[in-house]
Tab-separated table of C-alpha atoms in Angstrom:
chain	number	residue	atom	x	y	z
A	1088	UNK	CA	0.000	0.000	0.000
A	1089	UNK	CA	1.279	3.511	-1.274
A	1090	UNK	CA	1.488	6.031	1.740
A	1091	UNK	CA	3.632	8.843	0.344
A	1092	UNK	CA	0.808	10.252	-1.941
A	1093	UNK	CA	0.700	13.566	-1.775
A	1094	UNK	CA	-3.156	13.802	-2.876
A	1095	UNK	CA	-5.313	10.957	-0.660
A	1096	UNK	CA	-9.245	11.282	-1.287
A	1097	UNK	CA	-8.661	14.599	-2.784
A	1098	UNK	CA	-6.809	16.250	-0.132
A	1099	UNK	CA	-3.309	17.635	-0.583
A	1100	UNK	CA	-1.969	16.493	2.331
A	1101	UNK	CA	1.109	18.500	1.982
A	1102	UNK	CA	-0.492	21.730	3.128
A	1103	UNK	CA	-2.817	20.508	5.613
A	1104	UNK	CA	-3.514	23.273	8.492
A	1105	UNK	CA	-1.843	22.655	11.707
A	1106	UNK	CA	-3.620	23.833	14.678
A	1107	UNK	CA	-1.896	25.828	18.054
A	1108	UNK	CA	-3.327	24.513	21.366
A	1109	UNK	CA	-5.107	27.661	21.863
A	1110	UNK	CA	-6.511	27.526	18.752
A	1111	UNK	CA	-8.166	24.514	19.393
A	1112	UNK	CA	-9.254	24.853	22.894
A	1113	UNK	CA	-11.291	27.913	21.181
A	1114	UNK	CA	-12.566	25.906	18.376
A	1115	UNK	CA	-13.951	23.091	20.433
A	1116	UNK	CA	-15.256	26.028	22.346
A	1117	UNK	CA	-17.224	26.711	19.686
A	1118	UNK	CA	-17.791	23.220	18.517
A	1119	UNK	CA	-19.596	22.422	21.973
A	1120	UNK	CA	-22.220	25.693	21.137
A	1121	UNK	CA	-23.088	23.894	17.477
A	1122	UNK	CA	-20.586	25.713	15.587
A	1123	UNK	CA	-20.656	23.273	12.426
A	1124	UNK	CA	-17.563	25.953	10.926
A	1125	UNK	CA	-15.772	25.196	13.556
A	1126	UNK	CA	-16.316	21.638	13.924
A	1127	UNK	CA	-15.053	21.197	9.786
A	1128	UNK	CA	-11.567	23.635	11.036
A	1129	UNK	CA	-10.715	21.339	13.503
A	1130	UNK	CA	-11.545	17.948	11.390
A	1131	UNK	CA	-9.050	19.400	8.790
A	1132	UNK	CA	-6.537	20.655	11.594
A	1133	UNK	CA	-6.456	16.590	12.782
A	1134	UNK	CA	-6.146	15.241	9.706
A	1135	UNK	CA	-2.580	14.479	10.015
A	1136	UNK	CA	-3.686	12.510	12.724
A	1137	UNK	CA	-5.331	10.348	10.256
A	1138	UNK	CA	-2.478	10.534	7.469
A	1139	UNK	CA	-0.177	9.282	10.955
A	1140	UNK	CA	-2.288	6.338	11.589
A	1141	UNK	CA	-2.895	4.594	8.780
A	1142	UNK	CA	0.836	4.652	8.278
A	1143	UNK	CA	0.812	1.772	10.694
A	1144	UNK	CA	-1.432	-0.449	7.979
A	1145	UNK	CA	1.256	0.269	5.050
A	1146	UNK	CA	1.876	-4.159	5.155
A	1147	UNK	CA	-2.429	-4.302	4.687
A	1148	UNK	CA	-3.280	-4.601	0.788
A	1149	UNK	CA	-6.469	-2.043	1.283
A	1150	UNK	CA	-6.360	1.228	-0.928
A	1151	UNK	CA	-5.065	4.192	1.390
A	1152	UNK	CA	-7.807	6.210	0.295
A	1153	UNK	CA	-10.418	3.960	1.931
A	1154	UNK	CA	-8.372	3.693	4.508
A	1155	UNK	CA	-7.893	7.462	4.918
A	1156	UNK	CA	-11.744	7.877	4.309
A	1157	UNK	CA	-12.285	5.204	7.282
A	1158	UNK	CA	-9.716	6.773	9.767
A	1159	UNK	CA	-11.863	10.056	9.222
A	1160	UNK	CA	-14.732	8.895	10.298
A	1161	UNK	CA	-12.546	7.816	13.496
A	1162	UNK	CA	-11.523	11.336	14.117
A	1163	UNK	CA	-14.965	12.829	13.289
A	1164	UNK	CA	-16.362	9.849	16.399
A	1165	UNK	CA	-13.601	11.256	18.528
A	1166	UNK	CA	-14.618	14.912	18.251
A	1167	UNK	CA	-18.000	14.723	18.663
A	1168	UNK	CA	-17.250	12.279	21.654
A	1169	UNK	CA	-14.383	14.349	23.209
A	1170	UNK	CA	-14.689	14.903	26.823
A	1171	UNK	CA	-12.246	18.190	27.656
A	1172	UNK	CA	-12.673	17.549	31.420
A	1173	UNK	CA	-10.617	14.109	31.423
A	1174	UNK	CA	-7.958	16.668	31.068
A	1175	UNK	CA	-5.996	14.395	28.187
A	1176	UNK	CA	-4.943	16.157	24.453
A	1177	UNK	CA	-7.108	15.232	22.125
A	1178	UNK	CA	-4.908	13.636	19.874
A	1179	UNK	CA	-4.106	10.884	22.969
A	1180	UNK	CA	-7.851	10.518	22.928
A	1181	UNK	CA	-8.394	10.348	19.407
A	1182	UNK	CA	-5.689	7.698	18.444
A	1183	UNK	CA	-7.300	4.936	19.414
A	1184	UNK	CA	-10.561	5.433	18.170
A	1185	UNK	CA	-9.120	6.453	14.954
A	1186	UNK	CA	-7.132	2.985	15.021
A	1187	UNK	CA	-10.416	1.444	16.089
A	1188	UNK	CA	-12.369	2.382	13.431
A	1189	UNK	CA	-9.741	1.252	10.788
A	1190	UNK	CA	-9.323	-2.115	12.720
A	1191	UNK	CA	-13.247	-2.678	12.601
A	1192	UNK	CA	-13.071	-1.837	8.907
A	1193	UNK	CA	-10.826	-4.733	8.007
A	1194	UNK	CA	-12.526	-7.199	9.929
A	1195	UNK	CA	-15.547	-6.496	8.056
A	1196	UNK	CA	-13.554	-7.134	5.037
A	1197	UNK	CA	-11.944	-9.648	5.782
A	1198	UNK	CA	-11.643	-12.574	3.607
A	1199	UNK	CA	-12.443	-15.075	6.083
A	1200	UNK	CA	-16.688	-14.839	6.232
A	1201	UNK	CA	-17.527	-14.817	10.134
A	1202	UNK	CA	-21.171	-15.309	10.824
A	1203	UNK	CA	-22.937	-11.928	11.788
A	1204	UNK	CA	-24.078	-13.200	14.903
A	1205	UNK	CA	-20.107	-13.584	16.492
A	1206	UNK	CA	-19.719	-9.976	14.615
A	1207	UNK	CA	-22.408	-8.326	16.466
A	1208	UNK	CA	-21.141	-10.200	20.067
A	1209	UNK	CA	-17.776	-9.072	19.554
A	1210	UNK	CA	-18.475	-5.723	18.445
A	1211	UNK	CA	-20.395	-4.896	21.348
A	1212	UNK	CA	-17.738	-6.333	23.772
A	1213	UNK	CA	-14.999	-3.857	21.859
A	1214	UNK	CA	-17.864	-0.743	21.995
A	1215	UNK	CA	-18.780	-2.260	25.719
A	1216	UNK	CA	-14.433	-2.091	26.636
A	1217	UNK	CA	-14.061	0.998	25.172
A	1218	UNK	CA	-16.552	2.979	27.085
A	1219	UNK	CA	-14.980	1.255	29.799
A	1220	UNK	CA	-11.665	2.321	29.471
A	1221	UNK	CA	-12.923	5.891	29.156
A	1222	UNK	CA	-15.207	6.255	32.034
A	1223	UNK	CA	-12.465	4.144	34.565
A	1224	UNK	CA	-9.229	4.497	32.814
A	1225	UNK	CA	-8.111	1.275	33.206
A	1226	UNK	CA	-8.934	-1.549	30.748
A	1227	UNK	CA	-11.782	-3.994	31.735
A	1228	UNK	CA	-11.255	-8.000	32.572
A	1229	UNK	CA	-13.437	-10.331	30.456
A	1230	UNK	CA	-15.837	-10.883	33.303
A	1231	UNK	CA	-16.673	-7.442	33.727
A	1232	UNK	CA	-17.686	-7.183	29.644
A	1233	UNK	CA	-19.295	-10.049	30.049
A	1234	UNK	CA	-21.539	-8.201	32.688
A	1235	UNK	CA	-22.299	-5.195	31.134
A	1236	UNK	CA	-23.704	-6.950	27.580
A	1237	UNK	CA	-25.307	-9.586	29.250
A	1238	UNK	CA	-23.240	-12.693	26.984
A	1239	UNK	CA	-21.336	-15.423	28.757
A	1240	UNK	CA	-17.834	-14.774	28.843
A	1241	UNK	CA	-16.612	-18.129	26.907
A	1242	UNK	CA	-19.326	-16.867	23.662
A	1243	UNK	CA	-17.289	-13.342	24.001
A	1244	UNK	CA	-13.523	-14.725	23.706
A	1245	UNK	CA	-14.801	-16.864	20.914
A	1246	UNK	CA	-16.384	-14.173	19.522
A	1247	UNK	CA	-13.221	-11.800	19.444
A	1248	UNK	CA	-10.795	-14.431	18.225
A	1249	UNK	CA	-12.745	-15.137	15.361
A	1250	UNK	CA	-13.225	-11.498	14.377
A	1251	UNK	CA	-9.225	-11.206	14.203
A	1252	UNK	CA	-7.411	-11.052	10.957
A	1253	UNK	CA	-4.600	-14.079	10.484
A	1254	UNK	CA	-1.125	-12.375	9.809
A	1255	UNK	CA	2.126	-14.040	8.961
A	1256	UNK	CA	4.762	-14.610	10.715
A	1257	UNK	CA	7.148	-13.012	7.987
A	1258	UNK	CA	4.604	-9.840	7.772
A	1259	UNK	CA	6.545	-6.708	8.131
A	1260	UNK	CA	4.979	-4.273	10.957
A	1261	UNK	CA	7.694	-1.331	10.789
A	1262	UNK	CA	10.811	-0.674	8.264
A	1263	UNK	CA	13.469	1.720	8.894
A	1264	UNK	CA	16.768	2.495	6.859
A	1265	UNK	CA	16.775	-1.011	5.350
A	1266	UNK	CA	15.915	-2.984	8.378
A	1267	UNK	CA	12.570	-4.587	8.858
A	1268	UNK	CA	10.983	-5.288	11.551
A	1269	UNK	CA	8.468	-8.673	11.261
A	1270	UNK	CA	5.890	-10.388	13.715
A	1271	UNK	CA	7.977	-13.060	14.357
A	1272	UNK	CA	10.616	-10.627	16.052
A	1273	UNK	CA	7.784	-9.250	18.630
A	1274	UNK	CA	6.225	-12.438	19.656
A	1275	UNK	CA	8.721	-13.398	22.300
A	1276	UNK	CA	8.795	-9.934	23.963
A	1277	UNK	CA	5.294	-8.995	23.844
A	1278	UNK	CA	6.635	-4.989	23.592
A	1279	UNK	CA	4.703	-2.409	21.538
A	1280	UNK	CA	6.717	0.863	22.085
A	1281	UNK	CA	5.297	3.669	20.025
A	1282	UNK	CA	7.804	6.405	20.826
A	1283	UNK	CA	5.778	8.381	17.919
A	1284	UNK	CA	2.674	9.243	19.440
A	1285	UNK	CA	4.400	10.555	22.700
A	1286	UNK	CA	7.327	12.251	22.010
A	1287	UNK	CA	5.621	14.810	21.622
A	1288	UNK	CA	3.625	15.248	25.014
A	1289	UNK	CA	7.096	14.926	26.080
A	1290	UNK	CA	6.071	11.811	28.251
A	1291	UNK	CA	9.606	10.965	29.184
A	1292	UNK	CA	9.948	14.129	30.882
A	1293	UNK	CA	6.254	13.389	33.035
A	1294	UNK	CA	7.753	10.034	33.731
A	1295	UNK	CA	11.106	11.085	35.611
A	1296	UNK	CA	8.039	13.164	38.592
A	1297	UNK	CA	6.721	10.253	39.558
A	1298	UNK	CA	8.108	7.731	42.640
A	1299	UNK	CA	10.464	4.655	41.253
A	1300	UNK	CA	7.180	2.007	41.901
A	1301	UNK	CA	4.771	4.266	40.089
A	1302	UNK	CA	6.772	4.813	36.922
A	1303	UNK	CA	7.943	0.318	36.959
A	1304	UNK	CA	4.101	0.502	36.766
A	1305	UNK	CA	3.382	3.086	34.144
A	1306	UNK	CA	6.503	1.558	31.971
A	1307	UNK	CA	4.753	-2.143	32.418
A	1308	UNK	CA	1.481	-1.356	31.527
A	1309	UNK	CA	2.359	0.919	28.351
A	1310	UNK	CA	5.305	0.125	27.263
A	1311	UNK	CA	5.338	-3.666	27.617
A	1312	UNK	CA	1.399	-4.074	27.723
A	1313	UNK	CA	1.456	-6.084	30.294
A	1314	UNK	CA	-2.219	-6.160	32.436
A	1315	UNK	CA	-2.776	-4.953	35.448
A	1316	UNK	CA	-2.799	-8.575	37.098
A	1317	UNK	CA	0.066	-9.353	35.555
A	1318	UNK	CA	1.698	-6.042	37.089
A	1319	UNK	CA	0.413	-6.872	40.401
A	1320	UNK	CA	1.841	-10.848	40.246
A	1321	UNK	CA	5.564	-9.199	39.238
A	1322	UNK	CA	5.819	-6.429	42.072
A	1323	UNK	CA	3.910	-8.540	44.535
A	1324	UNK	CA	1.325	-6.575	45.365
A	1325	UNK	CA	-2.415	-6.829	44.617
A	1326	UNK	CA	-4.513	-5.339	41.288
A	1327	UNK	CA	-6.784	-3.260	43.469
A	1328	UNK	CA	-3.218	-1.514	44.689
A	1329	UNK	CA	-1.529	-1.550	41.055
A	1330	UNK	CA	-4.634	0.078	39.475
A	1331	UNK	CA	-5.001	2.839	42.586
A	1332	UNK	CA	-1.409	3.705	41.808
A	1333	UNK	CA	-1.651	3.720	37.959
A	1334	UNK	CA	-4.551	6.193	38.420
A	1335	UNK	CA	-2.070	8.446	40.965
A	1336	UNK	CA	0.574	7.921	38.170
A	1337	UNK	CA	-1.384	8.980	35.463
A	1338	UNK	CA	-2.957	12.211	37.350
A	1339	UNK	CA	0.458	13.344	37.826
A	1340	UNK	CA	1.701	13.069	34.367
A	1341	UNK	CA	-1.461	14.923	33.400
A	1342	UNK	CA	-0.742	17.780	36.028
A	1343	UNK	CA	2.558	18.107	34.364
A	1344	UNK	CA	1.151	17.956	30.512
A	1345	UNK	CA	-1.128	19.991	30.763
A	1346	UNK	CA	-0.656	22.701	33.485
């Protein structure tokens, strides 16, 4: 899949706006009062958001214009979902869902036929973790989807495995000056670092304020993915304790970002 068009869906992506923090803070002022002006400026002043996600699909054979088209619809969900009193930048917020939406795209597509039914089920436990993960910021255990939509848990995990796209071994996920980067080399480790999306929000520099526990929790849970249970079995302390101090971890970082 071509990425380096200049022109995707009609846009020139080379001279896309780029918008100032106070600039948007007074857009989605505006946005919130039914501005629809104001809602299109700051759709165009994310696109690059888009353009910086579906980078991450380059290996996927789909056309980056439908892709492109796809992740907007991502951003648009993430504006008109925003919350400004979580106190996150929007572009933290809007990643995912932009990523979401492409993800649910090629499932749908996907050459494999899955019966609607298992679809619907695990659509509703993604919609059902996601709303989760925004209300309690912390990501939900299978039991606790189960709950909330009402399905057994076994149907669920079914449900979501069979939704999921096969990928080779020998795919490439990331290529830089000549070296490539495949599955294979990330199964062992289980680390997805995406130094990309938080550079700039200058994390590193939030994660040198917090205690030496706090930030071993923060670097397990985002940088090597691990789950909160999994946390709590390493530093030998319980989830209830790891997820109060992720929560203390992540207030503080926020204080800093955004003061």
């Amino acid at each position: 899949m071509a990425l380096n068009k200049v022109e995707i869906c009609g846009v020139n992506t080379s001279r896309l706006p780029i918008l100032t923090n106070d600039e948007k803070e007074v857009l989605f002022e505006r946005i919130k009062q039914g501005d629809m002006e104001a809602r299109e400026q700051y759709i165009k002043g994310n696109l690059r958001l888009v353009l910086s996600v579906i980078k991450r699909f380059s290996s996927s054979s789909e056309n980056p214009d439908d892709l492109f088209q796809i992740g907007c619809i991502g951003l648009i969900k993430a504006i008109d979902n925003f919350d400004t009193t979580l106190n996150v930048k929007f572009s933290t917020y809007a990643v995912p869902m932009i990523i979401g939406e492409i993800r649910r795209y090629l499932r749908d597509n996907n050459s494999i036929r899955v019966s609607r039914s298992l679809r619907d089920t695990a659509y509703k436990a993604i919609y059902a973790k996601e709303n989760y993960m925004k209300q309690n910021l912390k990501e939900p255990t299978i039991n606790e989807i189960a709950s909330e939509i009402g399905i057994e848990k076994e149907e669920i995990v079914y449900a979501l495995d069979a939704i999921q796209s096969p990928v080779s071994l020998y795919e490439p996920v990331y290529t830089e000056g000549g070296d490539t980067l495949y599955v294979m080399d990330q199964i062992s480790d289980k680390k997805n670092k995406e130094e990309s999306w938080v550079e700039d929000i200058s994390l590193k520099e939030a994660l040198k304020r917090l205690d030496e526990r706090e930030r071993n929790i923060i670097e397990m849970r985002f940088y090597q993915g691990k789950t909160q249970m999994e946390v709590a079995r390493e530093i030998g302390i319980s989830q209830a304790q790891v997820s109060r101090l992720e929560k203390h971890a992540l207030k503080n970082m926020r204080a800093y970002l955004r003061p």
